[in-house]
PDB file of C-alpha atoms in Angstrom:
ATOM      1  CA  ILE K  27      14.030  -7.514 -13.091  1.00 98.00           C
ATOM      2  CA  TYR K  28      11.545  -7.466 -10.678  1.00 98.00           C
ATOM      3  CA  PHE K  29       8.608  -4.694 -10.312  1.00 98.00           C
ATOM      4  CA  PRO K  30       7.493  -4.394  -6.838  1.00 98.00           C
ATOM      5  CA  PRO K  31       4.248  -2.649  -6.589  1.00 98.00           C
ATOM      6  CA  ALA K  32       2.293   0.038  -4.444  1.00 98.00           C
ATOM      7  CA  LYS K  33      -0.509  -1.266  -2.787  1.00 97.00           C
ATOM      8  CA  ILE K  34      -3.933   0.565  -1.363  1.00 96.00           C
ATOM      9  CA  ASN K  35      -5.837  -0.304   1.750  1.00 95.00           C
ATOM     10  CA  LEU K  36      -9.648  -0.756   0.979  1.00 92.00           C
ATOM     11  CA  GLY K  37     -11.101   0.629   4.551  1.00 92.00           C
ATOM     12  CA  LEU K  38      -8.460   0.618   7.431  1.00 94.00           C
ATOM     13  CA  LYS K  39      -9.742  -0.120  11.125  1.00 93.00           C
ATOM     14  CA  VAL K  40      -7.490   0.233  13.722  1.00 91.00           C
ATOM     15  CA  LEU K  41      -8.768  -2.004  16.670  1.00 88.00           C
ATOM     16  CA  ALA K  42      -7.037  -2.683  20.054  1.00 76.00           C
ATOM     17  CA  ARG K  43      -3.665  -2.045  21.170  1.00 79.00           C
ATOM     18  CA  ARG K  44      -1.331  -5.345  21.752  1.00 77.00           C
ATOM     19  CA  LYS K  45       0.994  -6.369  24.107  1.00 76.00           C
ATOM     20  CA  ASP K  46       3.875  -5.985  21.779  1.00 77.00           C
ATOM     21  CA  GLY K  47       3.014  -2.035  21.107  1.00 70.00           C
ATOM     22  CA  PHE K  48       1.138  -2.488  18.131  1.00 77.00           C
ATOM     23  CA  HIS K  49      -2.515  -2.320  16.846  1.00 82.00           C
ATOM     24  CA  ASN K  50      -4.182  -5.116  15.293  1.00 88.00           C
ATOM     25  CA  ILE K  51      -5.753  -3.823  12.156  1.00 91.00           C
ATOM     26  CA  GLU K  52      -8.381  -4.643   9.496  1.00 93.00           C
ATOM     27  CA  SER K  53      -8.079  -4.071   6.120  1.00 93.00           C
ATOM     28  CA  ILE K  54      -8.031  -5.192   2.295  1.00 91.00           C
ATOM     29  CA  PHE K  55      -4.843  -4.769   0.853  1.00 93.00           C
ATOM     30  CA  VAL K  56      -4.862  -4.584  -2.966  1.00 93.00           C
ATOM     31  CA  PRO K  57      -2.103  -4.894  -5.247  1.00 95.00           C
ATOM     32  CA  THR K  58      -1.675  -1.871  -7.866  1.00 96.00           C
ATOM     33  CA  GLN K  59       0.094  -1.234 -11.304  1.00 96.00           C
ATOM     34  CA  LEU K  60       1.914   1.370 -10.088  1.00 97.00           C
ATOM     35  CA  CYS K  61       5.638  -0.395  -9.412  1.00 98.00           C
ATOM     36  CA  ASP K  62       9.344   0.280  -8.980  1.00 98.00           C
ATOM     37  CA  ILE K  63      11.781  -1.592 -10.695  1.00 98.00           C
ATOM     38  CA  LEU K  64      14.401  -3.798  -8.994  1.00 98.00           C
ATOM     39  CA  GLU K  65      17.184  -5.387 -10.667  1.00 98.00           C
ATOM     40  CA  VAL K  66      19.324  -8.051  -8.915  1.00 98.00           C
ATOM     41  CA  HIS K  67      22.025 -10.199 -10.418  1.00 97.00           C
ATOM     42  CA  LYS K  68      25.431 -12.108  -9.029  1.00 97.00           C
ATOM     43  CA  LEU K  69      28.283 -10.164  -9.138  1.00 95.00           C
ATOM     44  CA  ASP K  70      31.691 -11.678 -10.393  1.00 91.00           C
ATOM     45  CA  ASN K  71      35.178 -10.974  -8.536  1.00 90.00           C
ATOM     46  CA  ALA K  72      33.485  -9.582  -5.185  1.00 92.00           C
ATOM     47  CA  PRO K  73      33.664 -11.012  -1.785  1.00 94.00           C
ATOM     48  CA  GLU K  74      30.741 -13.750  -0.864  1.00 95.00           C
ATOM     49  CA  GLY K  75      28.014 -12.284   0.961  1.00 95.00           C
ATOM     50  CA  GLU K  76      28.803  -8.430  -0.178  1.00 97.00           C
ATOM     51  CA  LEU K  77      25.699  -6.414  -1.706  1.00 97.00           C
ATOM     52  CA  LYS K  78      26.197  -3.276  -3.903  1.00 97.00           C
ATOM     53  CA  PHE K  79      23.078  -1.119  -3.790  1.00 97.00           C
ATOM     54  CA  GLU K  80      22.108   1.742  -5.960  1.00 95.00           C
ATOM     55  CA  CYS K  81      18.938   3.810  -6.230  1.00 95.00           C
ATOM     56  CA  SER K  82      17.777   5.948  -8.827  1.00 96.00           C
ATOM     57  CA  GLY K  83      14.547   7.964  -9.527  1.00 97.00           C
ATOM     58  CA  LEU K  84      12.816   9.200  -6.625  1.00 95.00           C
ATOM     59  CA  GLU K  85      14.731  10.282  -3.443  1.00 91.00           C
ATOM     60  CA  VAL K  86      14.686   7.866  -0.859  1.00 89.00           C
ATOM     61  CA  ASN K  87      15.527   9.479   2.715  1.00 83.00           C
ATOM     62  CA  GLY K  88      17.268   7.871   5.462  1.00 85.00           C
ATOM     63  CA  ARG K  89      20.641   5.642   6.159  1.00 89.00           C
ATOM     64  CA  ILE K  90      21.313   3.466   3.595  1.00 90.00           C
ATOM     65  CA  GLN K  91      21.592   0.390   5.991  1.00 90.00           C
ATOM     66  CA  ASP K  92      17.998   1.039   7.127  1.00 92.00           C
ATOM     67  CA  ASN K  93      16.780   0.369   3.402  1.00 95.00           C
ATOM     68  CA  THR K  94      14.366  -2.394   2.984  1.00 97.00           C
ATOM     69  CA  ILE K  95      16.237  -3.761   0.215  1.00 98.00           C
ATOM     70  CA  VAL K  96      19.604  -3.858   2.634  1.00 97.00           C
ATOM     71  CA  ARG K  97      17.674  -5.255   5.422  1.00 98.00           C
ATOM     72  CA  ALA K  98      16.436  -7.889   3.403  1.00 98.00           C
ATOM     73  CA  HIS K  99      19.908  -8.892   2.487  1.00 98.00           C
ATOM     74  CA  GLN K 100      20.724  -8.809   6.157  1.00 98.00           C
ATOM     75  CA  ILE K 101      18.086 -11.310   6.933  1.00 98.00           C
ATOM     76  CA  LEU K 102      19.065 -13.792   4.613  1.00 98.00           C
ATOM     77  CA  SER K 103      22.816 -13.602   4.753  1.00 97.00           C
ATOM     78  CA  LYS K 104      22.123 -14.294   8.285  1.00 96.00           C
ATOM     79  CA  GLN K 105      20.975 -17.694   7.115  1.00 96.00           C
ATOM     80  CA  PHE K 106      22.481 -18.641   4.163  1.00 97.00           C
ATOM     81  CA  SER K 107      25.822 -18.527   2.183  1.00 97.00           C
ATOM     82  CA  LEU K 108      25.175 -15.876  -0.442  1.00 97.00           C
ATOM     83  CA  PRO K 109      27.206 -15.100  -3.310  1.00 97.00           C
ATOM     84  CA  ALA K 110      28.144 -11.410  -4.125  1.00 98.00           C
ATOM     85  CA  LEU K 111      25.040  -9.440  -5.208  1.00 98.00           C
ATOM     86  CA  GLU K 112      24.054  -6.610  -7.084  1.00 98.00           C
ATOM     87  CA  ALA K 113      20.844  -4.721  -6.392  1.00 98.00           C
ATOM     88  CA  LYS K 114      19.765  -1.476  -8.336  1.00 98.00           C
ATOM     89  CA  LEU K 115      16.249   0.088  -7.535  1.00 98.00           C
ATOM     90  CA  HIS K 116      14.686   2.710  -9.620  1.00 98.00           C
ATOM     91  CA  LYS K 117      12.588   4.541  -7.676  1.00 98.00           C
ATOM     92  CA  ILE K 118       8.834   5.283  -8.899  1.00 97.00           C
ATOM     93  CA  ILE K 119       6.394   4.896  -5.950  1.00 97.00           C
ATOM     94  CA  PRO K 120       6.649   8.019  -3.531  1.00 95.00           C
ATOM     95  CA  THR K 121       8.232   7.290   0.143  1.00 91.00           C
ATOM     96  CA  GLY K 122       6.240   7.664   2.940  1.00 87.00           C
ATOM     97  CA  ALA K 123       3.119   8.015   1.214  1.00 93.00           C
ATOM     98  CA  GLY K 124       0.788   5.301   2.679  1.00 93.00           C
ATOM     99  CA  LEU K 125       1.241   3.071  -0.518  1.00 96.00           C
ATOM    100  CA  GLY K 126       3.913   0.372   0.819  1.00 95.00           C
ATOM    101  CA  GLY K 127       6.783   0.799  -1.512  1.00 96.00           C
ATOM    102  CA  GLY K 128       9.330   0.405   0.627  1.00 96.00           C
ATOM    103  CA  SER K 129       7.651  -2.603   2.080  1.00 96.00           C
ATOM    104  CA  SER K 130       7.238  -4.035  -1.291  1.00 98.00           C
ATOM    105  CA  ASP K 131      11.106  -3.264  -2.608  1.00 98.00           C
ATOM    106  CA  GLY K 132      12.259  -5.120   0.708  1.00 98.00           C
ATOM    107  CA  THR K 133       9.926  -8.322   0.030  1.00 98.00           C
ATOM    108  CA  PHE K 134      10.878  -8.402  -3.779  1.00 98.00           C
ATOM    109  CA  MET K 135      14.418  -8.312  -2.683  1.00 98.00           C
ATOM    110  CA  LEU K 136      13.722 -11.291  -0.401  1.00 98.00           C
ATOM    111  CA  LYS K 137      11.908 -13.012  -3.759  1.00 98.00           C
ATOM    112  CA  ALA K 138      14.900 -12.000  -5.806  1.00 98.00           C
ATOM    113  CA  ILE K 139      17.706 -13.631  -3.580  1.00 98.00           C
ATOM    114  CA  ASN K 140      15.534 -16.883  -3.228  1.00 98.00           C
ATOM    115  CA  ASP K 141      15.106 -17.157  -7.094  1.00 98.00           C
ATOM    116  CA  ILE K 142      18.773 -16.090  -8.020  1.00 97.00           C
ATOM    117  CA  CYS K 143      20.647 -17.860  -5.254  1.00 97.00           C
ATOM    118  CA  SER K 144      17.989 -20.968  -5.447  1.00 97.00           C
ATOM    119  CA  LEU K 145      17.283 -21.143  -2.040  1.00 98.00           C
ATOM    120  CA  GLY K 146      14.290 -23.105  -2.350  1.00 98.00           C
ATOM    121  CA  LEU K 147      12.243 -21.025   0.264  1.00 98.00           C
ATOM    122  CA  SER K 148       8.347 -21.848   0.126  1.00 98.00           C
ATOM    123  CA  GLU K 149       5.975 -18.837   0.126  1.00 97.00           C
ATOM    124  CA  ASP K 150       5.175 -19.416   3.819  1.00 96.00           C
ATOM    125  CA  SER K 151       8.881 -19.202   4.713  1.00 98.00           C
ATOM    126  CA  LEU K 152       9.291 -15.909   2.535  1.00 98.00           C
ATOM    127  CA  GLU K 153       6.351 -14.654   4.396  1.00 97.00           C
ATOM    128  CA  ASN K 154       7.996 -15.542   7.940  1.00 97.00           C
ATOM    129  CA  TYR K 155      11.018 -13.745   6.665  1.00 98.00           C
ATOM    130  CA  ALA K 156       8.958 -10.646   5.312  1.00 97.00           C
ATOM    131  CA  GLU K 157       7.463 -10.345   8.816  1.00 95.00           C
ATOM    132  CA  GLU K 158      10.849  -9.752  10.106  1.00 96.00           C
ATOM    133  CA  LEU K 159      10.897  -6.428   7.885  1.00 96.00           C
ATOM    134  CA  GLY K 160       7.585  -4.977   8.363  1.00 93.00           C
ATOM    135  CA  SER K 161       4.101  -5.538   9.393  1.00 90.00           C
ATOM    136  CA  ASP K 162       2.702  -5.311   5.975  1.00 92.00           C
ATOM    137  CA  CYS K 163       5.606  -6.829   3.789  1.00 97.00           C
ATOM    138  CA  PRO K 164       4.226 -10.413   4.336  1.00 96.00           C
ATOM    139  CA  PHE K 165       1.382  -9.614   1.695  1.00 96.00           C
ATOM    140  CA  PHE K 166       3.754  -8.820  -1.203  1.00 98.00           C
ATOM    141  CA  VAL K 167       5.058 -12.284  -1.289  1.00 98.00           C
ATOM    142  CA  LYS K 168       1.836 -13.912  -2.892  1.00 95.00           C
ATOM    143  CA  ASN K 169       0.776  -9.837  -3.474  1.00 94.00           C
ATOM    144  CA  ARG K 170      -2.796 -11.063  -3.924  1.00 92.00           C
ATOM    145  CA  THR K 171      -5.992  -9.082  -3.043  1.00 90.00           C
ATOM    146  CA  SER K 172      -6.206 -10.049   0.501  1.00 90.00           C
ATOM    147  CA  PHE K 173      -8.320  -9.538   3.678  1.00 90.00           C
ATOM    148  CA  VAL K 174      -5.889  -8.509   6.587  1.00 92.00           C
ATOM    149  CA  THR K 175      -5.761  -8.485  10.107  1.00 92.00           C
ATOM    150  CA  GLY K 176      -3.324  -8.961  13.050  1.00 90.00           C
ATOM    151  CA  ARG K 177      -0.559  -6.055  12.510  1.00 87.00           C
ATOM    152  CA  GLY K 178      -1.189  -6.737   8.838  1.00 87.00           C
ATOM    153  CA  GLU K 179       0.760 -10.135   8.607  1.00 87.00           C
ATOM    154  CA  ILE K 180      -2.495 -12.184   8.718  1.00 91.00           C
ATOM    155  CA  LEU K 181      -3.692 -12.319   5.172  1.00 92.00           C
ATOM    156  CA  THR K 182      -6.791 -14.282   3.659  1.00 89.00           C
ATOM    157  CA  PRO K 183      -6.444 -14.064  -0.015  1.00 86.00           C
ATOM    158  CA  ILE K 184      -9.761 -12.834  -1.697  1.00 82.00           C
ATOM    159  CA  LEU K 185     -10.438 -15.873  -4.147  1.00 68.00           C
ATOM    160  CA  ASN K 186     -13.649 -14.963  -5.900  1.00 61.00           C
ATOM    161  CA  GLU K 187     -12.601 -15.112  -9.350  1.00 56.00           C
ATOM    162  CA  GLN K 188     -15.588 -12.638 -10.397  1.00 59.00           C
ATOM    163  CA  GLY K 189     -14.099 -10.300  -7.888  1.00 59.00           C
ATOM    164  CA  ALA K 190     -10.569 -10.431  -8.884  1.00 57.00           C
ATOM    165  CA  HIS K 191     -11.649  -9.964 -12.530  1.00 60.00           C
ATOM    166  CA  ARG K 192     -13.677  -6.934 -11.470  1.00 75.00           C
ATOM    167  CA  LEU K 193     -10.428  -5.207  -9.863  1.00 80.00           C
ATOM    168  CA  GLU K 194      -8.766  -5.878 -12.796  1.00 77.00           C
ATOM    169  CA  GLU K 195     -11.100  -4.102 -15.079  1.00 81.00           C
ATOM    170  CA  MET K 196     -11.121  -0.746 -12.524  1.00 89.00           C
ATOM    171  CA  MET K 197      -8.962   2.338 -12.954  1.00 94.00           C
ATOM    172  CA  ILE K 198      -7.291   4.116 -10.293  1.00 96.00           C
ATOM    173  CA  LEU K 199      -6.319   7.779  -9.637  1.00 97.00           C
ATOM    174  CA  ILE K 200      -3.552   8.070  -7.128  1.00 98.00           C
ATOM    175  CA  ILE K 201      -2.658  11.667  -5.989  1.00 98.00           C
ATOM    176  CA  HIS K 202       0.059  11.709  -3.364  1.00 98.00           C
ATOM    177  CA  PRO K 203       0.014  15.476  -2.169  1.00 97.00           C
ATOM    178  CA  ARG K 204       3.678  15.340  -1.167  1.00 94.00           C
ATOM    179  CA  VAL K 205       3.406  15.563   2.626  1.00 93.00           C
ATOM    180  CA  HIS K 206       5.039  13.109   4.796  1.00 90.00           C
ATOM    181  CA  ILE K 207       2.882  11.438   7.545  1.00 89.00           C
ATOM    182  CA  ASN K 208       4.496   9.891  10.684  1.00 86.00           C
ATOM    183  CA  THR K 209       2.530   6.839  11.096  1.00 84.00           C
ATOM    184  CA  SER K 210       3.397   6.739  15.330  1.00 84.00           C
ATOM    185  CA  GLU K 211       1.889  10.403  15.350  1.00 90.00           C
ATOM    186  CA  ALA K 212      -1.297   9.259  12.915  1.00 89.00           C
ATOM    187  CA  PHE K 213      -2.275   6.583  15.540  1.00 87.00           C
ATOM    188  CA  ALA K 214      -1.584   8.989  18.511  1.00 87.00           C
ATOM    189  CA  TRP K 215      -4.295  11.521  16.456  1.00 90.00           C
ATOM    190  CA  LEU K 216      -6.524   8.695  16.168  1.00 86.00           C
ATOM    191  CA  LYS K 217      -6.474   7.900  19.915  1.00 82.00           C
ATOM    192  CA  GLU K 218      -6.837  11.658  20.715  1.00 85.00           C
ATOM    193  CA  ASP K 219      -9.836  12.151  18.363  1.00 73.00           C
ATOM    194  CA  GLU K 220     -11.497   9.059  19.701  1.00 73.00           C
ATOM    195  CA  ARG K 221     -11.309  10.066  23.182  1.00 70.00           C
ATOM    196  CA  LYS K 222     -12.691  13.627  22.026  1.00 68.00           C
ATOM    197  CA  LYS K 223     -15.764  11.208  20.550  1.00 63.00           C
ATOM    198  CA  GLU K 224     -16.230   9.326  23.460  1.00 59.00           C
ATOM    199  CA  GLN K 225     -16.404  12.307  25.732  1.00 58.00           C
ATOM    200  CA  GLN K 226     -19.330  13.729  23.454  1.00 60.00           C
ATOM    201  CA  GLY K 227     -20.877  10.411  23.648  1.00 56.00           C
ATOM    202  CA  HIS K 228     -20.537   9.325  20.015  1.00 50.00           C
ATOM    203  CA  HIS K 229     -20.096   5.324  19.533  1.00 47.00           C
ATOM    204  CA  VAL K 230     -16.817   4.373  18.233  1.00 48.00           C
ATOM    205  CA  PRO K 231     -16.685   1.172  15.804  1.00 48.00           C
ATOM    206  CA  GLN K 232     -14.419  -1.550  16.584  1.00 50.00           C
ATOM    207  CA  HIS K 233     -14.782  -3.686  13.511  1.00 50.00           C
ATOM    208  CA  MET K 234     -15.011  -3.294   9.567  1.00 50.00           C
ATOM    209  CA  ASN K 235     -19.066  -3.498   9.113  1.00 42.00           C
ATOM    210  CA  LYS K 236     -18.696  -5.645   6.428  1.00 44.00           C
ATOM    211  CA  HIS K 237     -16.767  -9.153   5.511  1.00 51.00           C
ATOM    212  CA  SER K 238     -14.384  -8.766   2.873  1.00 56.00           C
ATOM    213  CA  ASP K 239     -16.579 -10.862   0.536  1.00 57.00           C
ATOM    214  CA  ASP K 240     -18.954  -7.852   0.317  1.00 58.00           C
ATOM    215  CA  LEU K 241     -15.889  -6.142  -1.970  1.00 62.00           C
ATOM    216  CA  LEU K 242     -16.977  -8.546  -4.646  1.00 61.00           C
ATOM    217  CA  ASP K 243     -20.673  -8.277  -4.565  1.00 68.00           C
ATOM    218  CA  SER K 244     -21.646  -4.893  -3.939  1.00 76.00           C
ATOM    219  CA  PRO K 245     -21.146  -2.097  -6.292  1.00 80.00           C
ATOM    220  CA  VAL K 246     -18.074   0.278  -6.329  1.00 86.00           C
ATOM    221  CA  GLU K 247     -20.278   3.758  -5.633  1.00 85.00           C
ATOM    222  CA  LYS K 248     -21.555   1.904  -2.591  1.00 83.00           C
ATOM    223  CA  TRP K 249     -18.156   0.878  -0.921  1.00 86.00           C
ATOM    224  CA  GLY K 250     -18.159   4.604   1.046  1.00 84.00           C
ATOM    225  CA  GLY K 251     -20.397   2.901   3.527  1.00 79.00           C
ATOM    226  CA  VAL K 252     -18.602  -0.354   3.558  1.00 82.00           C
ATOM    227  CA  PHE K 253     -14.820   0.245   3.879  1.00 87.00           C
ATOM    228  CA  ILE K 254     -13.769   3.347   5.723  1.00 91.00           C
ATOM    229  CA  ASN K 255     -10.128   4.352   6.980  1.00 95.00           C
ATOM    230  CA  ASP K 256     -10.029   5.417  10.468  1.00 94.00           C
ATOM    231  CA  PHE K 257      -6.837   7.839   9.918  1.00 94.00           C
ATOM    232  CA  GLU K 258      -8.594   9.609   7.002  1.00 95.00           C
ATOM    233  CA  ILE K 259     -10.155  12.351   9.273  1.00 93.00           C
ATOM    234  CA  PRO K 260      -7.730  12.773  11.882  1.00 94.00           C
ATOM    235  CA  VAL K 261      -5.183  13.161   9.253  1.00 95.00           C
ATOM    236  CA  THR K 262      -7.307  15.785   6.747  1.00 95.00           C
ATOM    237  CA  ASN K 263      -8.150  17.903   9.958  1.00 94.00           C
ATOM    238  CA  ARG K 264      -4.240  18.207  10.196  1.00 94.00           C
ATOM    239  CA  PHE K 265      -3.081  18.520   6.889  1.00 96.00           C
ATOM    240  CA  ASP K 266      -4.658  20.592   4.555  1.00 97.00           C
ATOM    241  CA  PRO K 267      -2.975  19.465   1.328  1.00 97.00           C
ATOM    242  CA  VAL K 268      -4.304  15.954   1.785  1.00 97.00           C
ATOM    243  CA  LYS K 269      -8.007  17.222   2.213  1.00 96.00           C
ATOM    244  CA  ASN K 270      -7.332  19.534  -1.115  1.00 97.00           C
ATOM    245  CA  ALA K 271      -6.115  16.132  -2.473  1.00 97.00           C
ATOM    246  CA  LEU K 272      -9.306  14.299  -1.400  1.00 97.00           C
ATOM    247  CA  GLY K 273     -11.287  17.446  -2.700  1.00 96.00           C
ATOM    248  CA  LEU K 274     -10.096  17.256  -6.462  1.00 96.00           C
ATOM    249  CA  LEU K 275     -10.788  13.628  -6.438  1.00 97.00           C
ATOM    250  CA  LYS K 276     -14.410  14.644  -5.924  1.00 94.00           C
ATOM    251  CA  ASN K 277     -14.710  16.321  -9.189  1.00 91.00           C
ATOM    252  CA  SER K 278     -13.012  13.142 -10.779  1.00 94.00           C
ATOM    253  CA  GLY K 279     -16.028  10.898 -11.189  1.00 91.00           C
ATOM    254  CA  ALA K 280     -14.860   8.131  -9.115  1.00 94.00           C
ATOM    255  CA  ASP K 281     -17.196   5.580  -7.643  1.00 93.00           C
ATOM    256  CA  TYR K 282     -15.086   5.585  -4.691  1.00 94.00           C
ATOM    257  CA  ILE K 283     -12.431   7.902  -2.804  1.00 96.00           C
ATOM    258  CA  GLN K 284     -10.454   7.176   0.198  1.00 96.00           C
ATOM    259  CA  MET K 285      -7.063   7.979   1.994  1.00 97.00           C
ATOM    260  CA  THR K 286      -4.711   5.265   1.809  1.00 97.00           C
ATOM    261  CA  GLY K 287      -2.760   3.658   4.861  1.00 93.00           C
ATOM    262  CA  SER K 288      -2.234   6.405   7.385  1.00 93.00           C
ATOM    263  CA  GLY K 289      -1.778   8.942   4.632  1.00 91.00           C
ATOM    264  CA  SER K 290      -0.921  11.066   3.000  1.00 95.00           C
ATOM    265  CA  SER K 291      -2.086   9.122  -0.673  1.00 97.00           C
ATOM    266  CA  VAL K 292      -5.485   9.321  -1.709  1.00 98.00           C
ATOM    267  CA  TYR K 293      -7.033   7.535  -4.523  1.00 98.00           C
ATOM    268  CA  GLY K 294     -10.308   7.050  -6.478  1.00 97.00           C
ATOM    269  CA  ILE K 295     -11.614   3.982  -8.078  1.00 95.00           C
ATOM    270  CA  PHE K 296     -13.572   3.881 -11.262  1.00 93.00           C
ATOM    271  CA  GLU K 297     -15.512   1.065 -12.513  1.00 86.00           C
ATOM    272  CA  LYS K 298     -15.697   0.468 -16.051  1.00 82.00           C
ATOM    273  CA  THR K 299     -19.372   0.297 -17.359  1.00 79.00           C
ATOM    274  CA  GLY K 300     -18.768  -1.130 -20.939  1.00 79.00           C
ATOM    275  CA  LYS K 301     -20.400   1.467 -22.521  1.00 83.00           C
ATOM    276  CA  THR K 302     -17.926   3.463 -24.575  1.00 84.00           C
ATOM    277  CA  LEU K 303     -19.025   6.967 -24.385  1.00 81.00           C
ATOM    278  CA  LYS K 304     -19.742   6.646 -20.775  1.00 79.00           C
ATOM    279  CA  ASP K 305     -16.275   5.165 -20.061  1.00 86.00           C
ATOM    280  CA  THR K 306     -14.367   8.050 -22.346  1.00 89.00           C
ATOM    281  CA  LYS K 307     -16.260  10.557 -20.487  1.00 89.00           C
ATOM    282  CA  MET K 308     -15.194   9.146 -17.143  1.00 88.00           C
ATOM    283  CA  THR K 309     -11.333   8.809 -18.437  1.00 91.00           C
ATOM    284  CA  GLU K 310     -11.624  12.320 -19.428  1.00 93.00           C
ATOM    285  CA  MET K 311     -13.144  13.741 -16.173  1.00 94.00           C
ATOM    286  CA  ALA K 312     -10.128  11.825 -14.200  1.00 95.00           C
ATOM    287  CA  GLN K 313      -7.432  12.726 -16.736  1.00 95.00           C
ATOM    288  CA  LYS K 314      -8.722  16.698 -16.009  1.00 96.00           C
ATOM    289  CA  VAL K 315      -7.973  16.209 -12.549  1.00 97.00           C
ATOM    290  CA  ALA K 316      -5.061  14.753 -12.820  1.00 96.00           C
ATOM    291  CA  GLU K 317      -3.571  17.223 -15.096  1.00 97.00           C
ATOM    292  CA  LYS K 318      -5.000  19.892 -12.407  1.00 97.00           C
ATOM    293  CA  ALA K 319      -3.383  17.852  -9.227  1.00 97.00           C
ATOM    294  CA  SER K 320       0.172  17.647 -11.347  1.00 97.00           C
ATOM    295  CA  LYS K 321       0.061  21.328 -11.610  1.00 97.00           C
ATOM    296  CA  GLU K 322      -0.320  22.148  -7.789  1.00 96.00           C
ATOM    297  CA  GLY K 323       2.863  19.915  -7.668  1.00 96.00           C
ATOM    298  CA  PHE K 324       1.507  16.597  -6.480  1.00 97.00           C
ATOM    299  CA  PHE K 325       2.696  13.247  -7.608  1.00 97.00           C
ATOM    300  CA  VAL K 326      -0.132  11.225  -9.934  1.00 97.00           C
ATOM    301  CA  TYR K 327      -0.523   8.148 -11.251  1.00 97.00           C
ATOM    302  CA  PHE K 328      -3.883   7.170 -13.373  1.00 96.00           C
ATOM    303  CA  GLY K 329      -4.160   3.614 -14.960  1.00 93.00           C
ATOM    304  CA  ALA K 330      -5.132   0.124 -14.278  1.00 90.00           C
ATOM    305  CA  LEU K 331      -6.096  -0.684 -10.954  1.00 91.00           C
ATOM    306  CA  ALA K 332      -5.093  -4.394 -10.877  1.00 82.00           C
TER     307      ALA K 332
END
């Protein structure tokens, strides 16, 4: 049994378009405690190489053959003789939400097959296979907070122990306003808005203005000036539910608020103070906002960040 997690972006800077049609990005990926549940085991009395796949929980749209779990199995079955397998996914992470749930599921399927079938693949090999699944899939192999470049496949783990410890002590409130954002369209909106800014004489920054190590040293309430998501303004200008979800977070007492990925999920991060009364009030404020968001029909997760 595996627990593929959702991830959030701390900042997301879109850089130049590549020759392969993708864009280079800069971001920090952080795994969260919001997880799907994936059960994988061998099947007796079934043809070799067969995959039986079942899904429960939240509805997953699209064709079954396009599911990342099925595609992960196809990738490895081309290279290895696999026994018959059964995979059961219980979907908890909303799909099309900017949380990387599908990427996480597929990558954890690669890891599960490697474990169960004793393929002996290294983490580097798994990352190469994961890259075939999607740009952000390699991140979920090691599943550690990382500075991310390229299409999302070039990972530099943030190893500072104090920083990792800080993340583990933080809380996060994730709100998904149940709006699906098409990533290709989000890139088009971003370019459209950038052209307007350039025509108006505004400078469009091309790189994150601080190195990822600043994550570990700066107070969380100052992250807003450090980690900026380029997609946030284009998306919120076009989708009122996303703007409304961010508005709810502004009343939650969060130290840092942002949209993740190309949307539509938004989140607030809360840094514990170690002072019981203050932390209790922080939790109460966050829970009230979570309840209000739920009443509006939004998906909500409130709990430990990492």
